[in-house]
mmCIF file of C-alpha atoms in Angstrom:
data_model
loop_
_atom_site.group_PDB
_atom_site.id
_atom_site.type_symbol
_atom_site.label_atom_id
_atom_site.label_comp_id
_atom_site.label_asym_id
_atom_site.label_seq_id
_atom_site.Cartn_x
_atom_site.Cartn_y
_atom_site.Cartn_z
ATOM 1 C CA MET A 19 6.920 6.215 -20.299
ATOM 2 C CA ILE A 20 9.312 5.926 -17.401
ATOM 3 C CA GLY A 21 9.740 9.250 -15.689
ATOM 4 C CA ALA A 22 6.603 10.712 -17.290
ATOM 5 C CA ASP A 23 4.293 12.897 -15.276
ATOM 6 C CA THR A 24 1.268 10.736 -14.449
ATOM 7 C CA THR A 25 -1.012 13.657 -13.631
ATOM 8 C CA ASP A 26 -1.576 14.838 -17.180
ATOM 9 C CA ARG A 27 -4.005 12.081 -18.066
ATOM 10 C CA ALA A 28 -5.892 9.222 -16.526
ATOM 11 C CA ALA A 29 -3.747 6.115 -16.195
ATOM 12 C CA PRO A 30 -5.109 2.819 -17.518
ATOM 13 C CA VAL A 31 -7.162 0.623 -15.233
ATOM 14 C CA VAL A 32 -4.830 -1.769 -13.430
ATOM 15 C CA ARG A 33 -6.338 -4.906 -11.963
ATOM 16 C CA SER A 34 -5.200 -7.239 -9.208
ATOM 17 C CA GLY A 35 -5.538 -10.983 -9.002
ATOM 18 C CA ASP A 36 -6.494 -13.719 -11.434
ATOM 19 C CA ARG A 37 -10.040 -12.448 -11.803
ATOM 20 C CA LEU A 38 -8.779 -9.026 -12.895
ATOM 21 C CA LEU A 39 -5.439 -9.788 -14.476
ATOM 22 C CA PRO A 40 -3.497 -6.928 -16.128
ATOM 23 C CA SER A 41 -2.755 -7.182 -19.837
ATOM 24 C CA LEU A 42 0.938 -7.324 -20.717
ATOM 25 C CA GLY A 43 0.139 -5.779 -24.085
ATOM 26 C CA ILE A 44 -1.518 -2.781 -22.459
ATOM 27 C CA PHE A 45 1.367 -2.617 -20.012
ATOM 28 C CA LEU A 46 3.962 -2.274 -22.761
ATOM 29 C CA VAL A 47 2.025 0.148 -24.929
ATOM 30 C CA THR A 48 1.279 2.394 -21.964
ATOM 31 C CA GLY A 49 4.935 2.648 -21.086
ATOM 32 C CA GLY A 50 6.050 3.706 -24.577
ATOM 33 C CA LEU A 51 9.132 2.739 -26.558
ATOM 34 C CA LEU A 52 11.605 3.399 -23.769
ATOM 35 C CA LEU A 53 9.719 1.150 -21.389
ATOM 36 C CA LEU A 54 9.439 -1.556 -24.049
ATOM 37 C CA GLY A 55 13.178 -1.419 -24.597
ATOM 38 C CA TRP A 56 13.746 -1.713 -20.867
ATOM 39 C CA PHE A 57 11.634 -4.857 -20.606
ATOM 40 C CA VAL A 58 13.241 -6.456 -23.673
ATOM 41 C CA TYR A 59 16.613 -5.824 -22.078
ATOM 42 C CA LEU A 60 15.520 -7.452 -18.822
ATOM 43 C CA TRP A 61 13.813 -10.329 -20.569
ATOM 44 C CA PHE A 62 16.913 -11.520 -22.420
ATOM 45 C CA LYS A 63 19.528 -10.484 -19.878
ATOM 46 C CA PRO A 64 18.429 -11.727 -16.411
ATOM 47 C CA ILE A 65 20.079 -10.067 -13.430
ATOM 48 C CA PRO A 66 19.773 -10.745 -9.680
ATOM 49 C CA ALA A 67 17.397 -7.806 -9.209
ATOM 50 C CA PRO A 68 16.227 -5.538 -12.060
ATOM 51 C CA TYR A 69 16.646 -2.404 -9.968
ATOM 52 C CA GLN A 70 18.788 -0.959 -7.178
ATOM 53 C CA TYR A 71 18.152 1.363 -4.253
ATOM 54 C CA GLN A 72 20.715 4.171 -4.347
ATOM 55 C CA LEU A 73 21.259 6.415 -1.342
ATOM 56 C CA VAL A 74 20.924 10.118 -2.150
ATOM 57 C CA GLU A 75 21.250 11.738 1.243
ATOM 58 C CA GLU A 76 21.119 11.043 4.971
ATOM 59 C CA SER A 77 20.138 13.605 7.581
ATOM 60 C CA ASP A 78 17.783 14.341 10.452
ATOM 61 C CA SER A 79 14.126 15.266 10.142
ATOM 62 C CA SER A 80 14.749 18.981 9.697
ATOM 63 C CA LYS A 81 16.266 18.559 6.238
ATOM 64 C CA PHE A 82 13.516 16.637 4.425
ATOM 65 C CA SER A 83 10.543 18.724 3.380
ATOM 66 C CA LYS A 84 8.557 15.947 1.677
ATOM 67 C CA ILE A 85 7.370 14.639 5.032
ATOM 68 C CA ASP A 86 7.155 16.679 8.224
ATOM 69 C CA LEU A 87 8.872 14.719 10.986
ATOM 70 C CA THR A 88 9.919 17.674 13.102
ATOM 71 C CA GLY A 89 8.017 16.091 15.972
ATOM 72 C CA TRP A 90 10.451 13.161 15.841
ATOM 73 C CA PRO A 91 13.888 14.865 15.983
ATOM 74 C CA ASP A 92 15.702 11.695 17.050
ATOM 75 C CA LEU A 93 14.916 9.810 13.855
ATOM 76 C CA LYS A 94 17.619 9.243 11.270
ATOM 77 C CA LEU A 95 16.340 9.694 7.710
ATOM 78 C CA GLY A 96 17.665 8.462 4.398
ATOM 79 C CA GLN A 97 16.503 9.471 0.929
ATOM 80 C CA TYR A 98 16.859 6.912 -1.875
ATOM 81 C CA LYS A 99 16.173 6.671 -5.579
ATOM 82 C CA VAL A 100 15.121 3.496 -7.391
ATOM 83 C CA GLN A 101 17.297 2.978 -10.445
ATOM 84 C CA ALA A 102 16.392 0.355 -13.032
ATOM 85 C CA ASP A 103 19.074 -0.926 -15.387
ATOM 86 C CA GLY A 104 18.704 0.518 -18.861
ATOM 87 C CA VAL A 105 16.659 3.510 -17.704
ATOM 88 C CA GLY A 106 18.289 6.904 -17.287
ATOM 89 C CA LYS A 107 15.896 8.494 -14.810
ATOM 90 C CA PRO A 108 14.931 7.017 -11.422
ATOM 91 C CA ILE A 109 11.652 5.132 -11.596
ATOM 92 C CA ALA A 110 10.772 5.977 -7.965
ATOM 93 C CA GLU A 111 12.100 7.682 -4.853
ATOM 94 C CA PHE A 112 11.532 7.021 -1.179
ATOM 95 C CA ILE A 113 12.510 7.995 2.358
ATOM 96 C CA VAL A 114 13.256 5.654 5.221
ATOM 97 C CA ALA A 115 13.476 6.422 8.923
ATOM 98 C CA ARG A 116 15.176 4.542 11.696
ATOM 99 C CA GLN A 117 15.588 4.798 15.442
ATOM 100 C CA ASN A 118 19.233 4.538 16.493
ATOM 101 C CA ASP A 119 20.635 1.440 14.773
ATOM 102 C CA GLY A 120 17.251 -0.137 14.086
ATOM 103 C CA ALA A 121 16.110 -1.470 10.721
ATOM 104 C CA PRO A 122 14.906 1.116 8.173
ATOM 105 C CA VAL A 123 11.176 1.817 7.944
ATOM 106 C CA LEU A 124 9.583 3.127 4.749
ATOM 107 C CA ILE A 125 7.725 6.388 5.450
ATOM 108 C CA TYR A 126 7.520 8.026 2.000
ATOM 109 C CA TRP A 127 7.215 6.563 -1.499
ATOM 110 C CA LYS A 128 6.805 8.297 -4.859
ATOM 111 C CA ASN A 129 6.345 6.259 -8.021
ATOM 112 C CA SER A 130 7.415 8.002 -11.252
ATOM 113 C CA THR A 131 5.797 5.461 -13.599
ATOM 114 C CA ASN A 132 2.236 4.610 -14.575
ATOM 115 C CA GLU A 133 2.611 0.990 -13.484
ATOM 116 C CA VAL A 134 2.230 -0.929 -10.237
ATOM 117 C CA LEU A 135 5.618 -0.621 -8.577
ATOM 118 C CA TYR A 136 6.261 -2.066 -5.136
ATOM 119 C CA ASN A 137 4.154 0.387 -3.161
ATOM 120 C CA PHE A 138 1.381 2.986 -3.436
ATOM 121 C CA ASP A 139 1.907 6.723 -3.025
ATOM 122 C CA ARG A 140 0.160 8.212 0.015
ATOM 123 C CA LYS A 141 -0.089 11.725 1.374
ATOM 124 C CA PRO A 142 2.761 11.873 3.947
ATOM 125 C CA SER A 143 0.840 14.217 6.252
ATOM 126 C CA GLU A 144 -1.869 11.582 6.776
ATOM 127 C CA LEU A 145 0.615 9.240 8.446
ATOM 128 C CA THR A 146 2.069 11.806 10.828
ATOM 129 C CA VAL A 147 -1.364 13.107 11.850
ATOM 130 C CA LEU A 148 -2.517 9.532 12.475
ATOM 131 C CA ALA A 149 0.576 8.792 14.566
ATOM 132 C CA GLU A 150 0.034 11.908 16.663
ATOM 133 C CA ALA A 151 -3.590 10.907 17.305
ATOM 134 C CA ILE A 152 -2.616 7.394 18.378
ATOM 135 C CA SER A 153 0.068 8.742 20.700
ATOM 136 C CA LYS A 154 -2.432 11.122 22.262
ATOM 137 C CA TYR A 155 -5.558 8.992 22.568
ATOM 138 C CA ALA A 156 -4.724 5.270 22.417
ATOM 139 C CA PRO A 157 -3.890 3.642 25.760
ATOM 140 C CA LYS A 158 -0.216 2.808 26.151
ATOM 141 C CA ASP A 159 -0.961 -0.886 26.626
ATOM 142 C CA ALA A 160 -3.255 -1.106 23.583
ATOM 143 C CA LEU A 161 -2.312 -3.323 20.645
ATOM 144 C CA ILE A 162 -2.221 -1.954 17.084
ATOM 145 C CA LEU A 163 -3.346 -4.369 14.366
ATOM 146 C CA SER A 164 -2.761 -3.331 10.743
ATOM 147 C CA TRP A 165 -1.010 -4.283 7.499
ATOM 148 C CA TRP A 166 2.661 -4.951 8.208
ATOM 149 C CA ASP A 167 3.916 -1.739 6.559
ATOM 150 C CA THR A 168 1.519 0.477 8.526
ATOM 151 C CA SER A 169 2.378 -1.488 11.675
ATOM 152 C CA ARG A 170 6.080 -0.719 11.328
ATOM 153 C CA GLN A 171 5.387 2.976 10.756
ATOM 154 C CA ILE A 172 3.106 3.229 13.772
ATOM 155 C CA LYS A 173 5.535 1.379 16.013
ATOM 156 C CA LEU A 174 8.370 3.683 14.951
ATOM 157 C CA LEU A 175 6.391 6.909 15.395
ATOM 158 C CA THR A 176 4.361 6.049 18.509
ATOM 159 C CA GLY A 177 6.167 3.271 20.344
ATOM 160 C CA HIS A 178 2.892 1.338 20.644
ATOM 161 C CA ASP A 179 2.927 -2.419 20.541
ATOM 162 C CA THR A 180 2.035 -3.686 17.064
ATOM 163 C CA PHE A 181 1.100 -7.216 16.043
ATOM 164 C CA PHE A 182 3.588 -7.148 13.146
ATOM 165 C CA THR A 183 7.076 -5.738 13.546
ATOM 166 C CA HIS A 184 9.154 -6.858 10.553
ATOM 167 C CA HIS A 185 9.256 -6.050 6.845
ATOM 168 C CA LEU A 186 7.253 -8.931 5.340
ATOM 169 C CA ASN A 187 7.098 -7.804 1.696
ATOM 170 C CA GLU A 188 3.686 -9.389 1.122
ATOM 171 C CA PRO A 189 2.352 -9.152 -1.490
ATOM 172 C CA LEU A 190 5.187 -8.491 -3.903
ATOM 173 C CA MET A 191 3.892 -5.752 -6.236
ATOM 174 C CA ILE A 192 6.117 -5.733 -9.316
ATOM 175 C CA PRO A 193 5.618 -5.374 -13.099
ATOM 176 C CA ALA A 194 4.756 -8.587 -14.930
ATOM 177 C CA PRO A 195 8.157 -8.876 -16.734
ATOM 178 C CA TRP A 196 9.854 -8.912 -13.320
ATOM 179 C CA LEU A 197 7.942 -11.946 -12.055
ATOM 180 C CA GLU A 198 10.667 -14.351 -13.167
ATOM 181 C CA HIS A 199 13.025 -12.445 -10.843
ATOM 182 C CA SER A 200 10.715 -12.786 -7.826
ATOM 183 C CA LYS A 201 13.110 -14.861 -5.723
ATOM 184 C CA GLU A 202 16.005 -12.517 -6.398
ATOM 185 C CA ILE A 203 13.828 -9.499 -5.635
ATOM 186 C CA GLN A 204 12.613 -11.010 -2.377
ATOM 187 C CA ALA A 205 16.210 -11.683 -1.330
ATOM 188 C CA TYR A 206 17.266 -8.131 -2.243
ATOM 189 C CA GLU A 207 14.348 -6.630 -0.315
ATOM 190 C CA LYS A 208 14.964 -8.789 2.733
ATOM 191 C CA GLN A 209 18.601 -7.710 2.822
ATOM 192 C CA PHE A 210 17.890 -4.001 2.322
ATOM 193 C CA TRP A 211 15.136 -3.823 4.940
ATOM 194 C CA GLN A 212 17.056 -6.052 7.352
ATOM 195 C CA SER A 213 14.006 -8.236 7.747
ATOM 196 C CA LYS A 214 14.218 -10.920 10.432
ATOM 197 C CA ALA A 215 10.655 -12.157 10.241
ATOM 198 C CA ASP A 216 10.249 -15.756 11.350
ATOM 199 C CA SER A 217 7.726 -18.365 10.252
ATOM 200 C CA VAL A 218 5.441 -17.530 13.177
ATOM 201 C CA GLU A 219 5.048 -13.884 12.148
ATOM 202 C CA LEU A 220 4.571 -14.823 8.499
ATOM 203 C CA GLU A 221 1.859 -17.317 9.436
ATOM 204 C CA ARG A 222 0.165 -14.714 11.634
ATOM 205 C CA PHE A 223 0.107 -12.296 8.726
ATOM 206 C CA LYS A 224 -1.518 -14.936 6.528
ATOM 207 C CA HIS A 225 -4.256 -15.387 9.146
ATOM 208 C CA PHE A 226 -4.675 -11.607 9.389
ATOM 209 C CA SER A 227 -4.968 -11.083 5.642
ATOM 210 C CA ARG A 228 -7.313 -14.045 5.256
ATOM 211 C CA ALA A 229 -9.575 -12.540 7.892
ATOM 212 C CA LEU A 230 -9.728 -9.269 5.942
ATOM 213 C CA ALA A 231 -10.685 -11.218 2.808
ATOM 214 C CA ALA A 232 -13.357 -13.258 4.607
ATOM 215 C CA PRO A 233 -17.039 -12.330 4.847
ATOM 216 C CA ALA A 234 -17.205 -9.418 7.277
ATOM 217 C CA GLU A 235 -18.796 -11.075 10.324
ATOM 218 C CA ASP A 236 -16.526 -14.121 10.108
ATOM 219 C CA GLY A 237 -13.479 -11.924 9.534
ATOM 220 C CA ILE A 238 -14.023 -9.943 12.732
ATOM 221 C CA LYS A 239 -14.225 -13.162 14.747
ATOM 222 C CA GLN A 240 -11.060 -14.451 13.105
ATOM 223 C CA LEU A 241 -9.161 -11.299 14.055
ATOM 224 C CA ARG A 242 -10.111 -11.623 17.715
ATOM 225 C CA GLN A 243 -9.136 -15.297 17.643
ATOM 226 C CA LEU A 244 -5.820 -14.307 16.103
ATOM 227 C CA ILE A 245 -5.101 -11.911 18.977
ATOM 228 C CA GLY A 246 -5.875 -14.738 21.378
ATOM 229 C CA SER A 247 -7.083 -12.528 24.238
ATOM 230 C CA ASP A 248 -9.483 -9.721 25.060
ATOM 231 C CA ARG A 249 -6.654 -7.170 24.989
ATOM 232 C CA GLU A 250 -7.748 -3.723 23.822
ATOM 233 C CA THR A 251 -6.902 -3.695 20.118
ATOM 234 C CA TYR A 252 -7.194 -1.054 17.413
ATOM 235 C CA LEU A 253 -7.490 -2.134 13.804
ATOM 236 C CA ILE A 254 -6.096 0.322 11.233
ATOM 237 C CA VAL A 255 -6.943 -0.175 7.563
ATOM 238 C CA HIS A 256 -5.952 1.948 4.586
ATOM 239 C CA VAL A 257 -7.649 2.274 1.215
ATOM 240 C CA THR A 258 -4.572 0.902 -0.589
ATOM 241 C CA ASP A 259 -4.777 -2.305 1.463
ATOM 242 C CA VAL A 260 -7.691 -3.397 -0.694
ATOM 243 C CA TYR A 261 -5.512 -3.738 -3.815
ATOM 244 C CA LYS A 262 -2.846 -5.670 -1.932
ATOM 245 C CA LEU A 263 -5.508 -7.985 -0.558
ATOM 246 C CA GLY A 264 -6.796 -8.544 -4.089
ATOM 247 C CA LEU A 265 -3.334 -9.668 -5.200
ATOM 248 C CA MET A 266 -3.173 -12.185 -2.370
ATOM 249 C CA TYR A 267 -6.730 -13.537 -2.579
ATOM 250 C CA PRO A 268 -8.150 -12.970 -6.070
ATOM 251 C CA GLU A 269 -10.690 -15.726 -5.484
ATOM 252 C CA SER A 270 -12.220 -13.670 -2.646
ATOM 253 C CA ILE A 271 -11.856 -10.055 -3.716
ATOM 254 C CA GLY A 272 -11.428 -8.632 -7.219
ATOM 255 C CA VAL A 273 -9.866 -5.162 -7.357
ATOM 256 C CA ALA A 274 -8.807 -2.689 -10.033
ATOM 257 C CA TYR A 275 -7.565 0.884 -9.825
ATOM 258 C CA GLN A 276 -7.122 3.926 -12.034
ATOM 259 C CA ASN A 277 -5.453 7.292 -11.402
ATOM 260 C CA PHE A 278 -7.142 10.544 -12.410
ATOM 261 C CA PRO A 279 -5.725 14.079 -12.515
ATOM 262 C CA MET A 280 -7.495 16.472 -10.170
ATOM 263 C CA THR A 281 -9.496 19.045 -12.089
ATOM 264 C CA GLY A 282 -12.077 21.640 -11.204
ATOM 265 C CA ASN A 283 -14.727 19.543 -12.940
ATOM 266 C CA MET A 284 -15.616 17.054 -10.206
ATOM 267 C CA HIS A 285 -18.857 16.179 -11.958
ATOM 268 C CA GLY A 286 -16.898 15.143 -15.043
ATOM 269 C CA MET A 287 -14.535 12.996 -12.970
ATOM 270 C CA ILE A 288 -17.427 11.193 -11.308
ATOM 271 C CA ASN A 289 -18.909 10.519 -14.731
ATOM 272 C CA GLN A 290 -15.605 8.950 -15.816
ATOM 273 C CA MET A 291 -15.711 6.647 -12.804
ATOM 274 C CA LYS A 292 -19.282 5.643 -13.579
ATOM 275 C CA VAL A 293 -18.240 4.864 -17.150
ATOM 276 C CA GLN A 294 -15.532 2.519 -15.848
ATOM 277 C CA VAL A 295 -18.035 0.813 -13.548
ATOM 278 C CA LYS A 296 -20.468 0.283 -16.406
ATOM 279 C CA GLU A 297 -17.960 -0.771 -19.060
ATOM 280 C CA ASN A 298 -16.192 -3.247 -16.767
ATOM 281 C CA ASN A 299 -19.288 -4.377 -14.878
ATOM 282 C CA PHE A 300 -17.718 -3.355 -11.568
ATOM 283 C CA ASP A 301 -19.800 -3.339 -8.401
ATOM 284 C CA THR A 302 -18.577 -0.174 -6.659
ATOM 285 C CA TYR A 303 -15.588 2.144 -6.117
ATOM 286 C CA THR A 304 -13.838 4.322 -3.546
ATOM 287 C CA LEU A 305 -11.373 7.210 -3.781
ATOM 288 C CA GLN A 306 -7.902 7.916 -2.452
ATOM 289 C CA SER A 307 -6.400 11.390 -2.508
ATOM 290 C CA VAL A 308 -2.823 10.844 -3.672
ATOM 291 C CA SER A 309 -1.791 14.492 -3.857
ATOM 292 C CA ASP A 310 -3.262 17.910 -4.524
ATOM 293 C CA ASN A 311 -3.074 17.061 -8.239
ATOM 294 C CA GLU A 312 -4.127 13.434 -8.385
ATOM 295 C CA ILE A 313 -6.666 10.957 -7.056
ATOM 296 C CA ARG A 314 -6.747 7.178 -7.263
ATOM 297 C CA VAL A 315 -9.944 5.176 -7.674
ATOM 298 C CA PHE A 316 -10.229 1.574 -6.487
ATOM 299 C CA PHE A 317 -12.969 -0.553 -8.043
ATOM 300 C CA LEU A 318 -14.431 -3.806 -6.703
ATOM 301 C CA SER A 319 -15.500 -6.403 -9.232
ATOM 302 C CA ASP A 320 -18.656 -7.848 -7.657
ATOM 303 C CA GLU A 321 -20.949 -7.998 -4.644
ATOM 304 C CA GLU A 322 -18.962 -10.834 -3.085
ATOM 305 C CA SER A 323 -15.865 -8.623 -3.037
ATOM 306 C CA SER A 324 -17.875 -5.800 -1.476
ATOM 307 C CA GLN A 325 -18.918 -8.039 1.423
ATOM 308 C CA THR A 326 -15.382 -8.859 2.579
ATOM 309 C CA LEU A 327 -14.331 -7.452 5.935
ATOM 310 C CA LEU A 328 -11.854 -4.955 4.493
ATOM 311 C CA ALA A 329 -14.316 -3.645 1.906
ATOM 312 C CA ARG A 330 -16.968 -3.194 4.580
ATOM 313 C CA MET A 331 -14.559 -1.058 6.605
ATOM 314 C CA LEU A 332 -13.870 1.344 3.744
ATOM 315 C CA PRO A 333 -16.174 3.972 2.178
ATOM 316 C CA PHE A 334 -17.333 2.359 -1.064
ATOM 317 C CA VAL A 335 -20.001 4.121 -3.099
ATOM 318 C CA ASP A 336 -23.601 2.930 -2.566
ATOM 319 C CA LYS A 337 -22.512 0.651 0.278
ATOM 320 C CA THR A 338 -23.054 0.938 4.035
ATOM 321 C CA ALA A 339 -20.818 3.746 5.284
ATOM 322 C CA PRO A 340 -18.102 2.971 7.882
ATOM 323 C CA THR A 341 -19.896 5.262 10.333
ATOM 324 C CA GLU A 342 -22.969 3.029 10.082
ATOM 325 C CA GLN A 343 -21.222 -0.338 10.440
ATOM 326 C CA ASP A 344 -21.986 -2.604 13.394
ATOM 327 C CA LEU A 345 -18.907 -4.780 12.894
ATOM 328 C CA ALA A 346 -16.575 -2.688 15.049
ATOM 329 C CA GLN A 347 -16.543 0.785 16.561
ATOM 330 C CA LEU A 348 -15.088 3.420 14.239
ATOM 331 C CA ILE A 349 -13.059 5.744 16.432
ATOM 332 C CA TYR A 350 -10.902 7.765 14.027
ATOM 333 C CA GLN A 351 -10.419 8.574 10.355
ATOM 334 C CA GLN A 352 -7.593 10.435 8.658
ATOM 335 C CA GLY A 353 -7.294 10.590 4.887
ATOM 336 C CA GLY A 354 -7.110 7.015 3.621
ATOM 337 C CA TYR A 355 -6.776 5.581 7.145
ATOM 338 C CA TRP A 356 -9.740 4.181 9.096
ATOM 339 C CA VAL A 357 -9.276 3.131 12.747
ATOM 340 C CA TYR A 358 -11.611 0.698 14.528
ATOM 341 C CA LYS A 359 -11.726 -0.666 18.060
ATOM 342 C CA LEU A 360 -11.841 -4.433 17.778
ATOM 343 C CA PRO A 361 -14.831 -5.930 19.649
#
């Protein structure tokens, strides 16, 4: 149910794309009676956006303990809660950062439900450690190529030139009953994040994401063609990108995920993952450490999905390891982030 602690049991498998479409029936039962009531309310009483971002507090980096930004004292931070109509408790919370009067950049997200909701939780320390490494080792004139949300974070924290600079909100990850409000949600998000993306940047992102969903060798070539020069470029991918890619291109990559509570019985957890692979006829899986108490497992549906560029650049079980790939030079890894030098 909304507000429930998701670490006390394994969440249901959630699938992206047409090939692995989530069941609305499972969705409602999982959420419980309160969640069902919430969706019934939204279904018969449409509103411009079925949630609101409410400011809790604004301060500098010294006041927020959920993410350590003491190395960036000039940033202005704002803590928000996500409040859905008809639900008493916030369904998520997040922190944004901005430089001077710039647009807000999402740097922390915590979902309080068991459902797909706008973003994926990540360990905050992984981002700051990655940013410090880029600032220290990447040449100042190097280009950073990554999903638009990671791009905005890296640009804010390092000042490096990134291929994407605006909040693109692609794909839109919302619960199924909210789909009829997609246009209103997109408008609300664009206004909140002060997005000024033009058609050129949106088209570039389509080319970028298509390259990640293409067969690996072709995808690498497409990325270099997208850059349009031999400029030194570093490609950053994150484990959660694979689910977002599955939502955008279900015909190319089928993805599902499931959360598991961290226990001392790692052997038992691995057995659970193998059961999911067998029961659903999945091809492989990889892990993301969400917190000290929870891990997330991403499954790929078939061999074709495993041969996409993004899948090849992530550590999927029984597949060629990133350290052994000949697609691009792996130069750094931090948590769920993998950094490659584009050939």
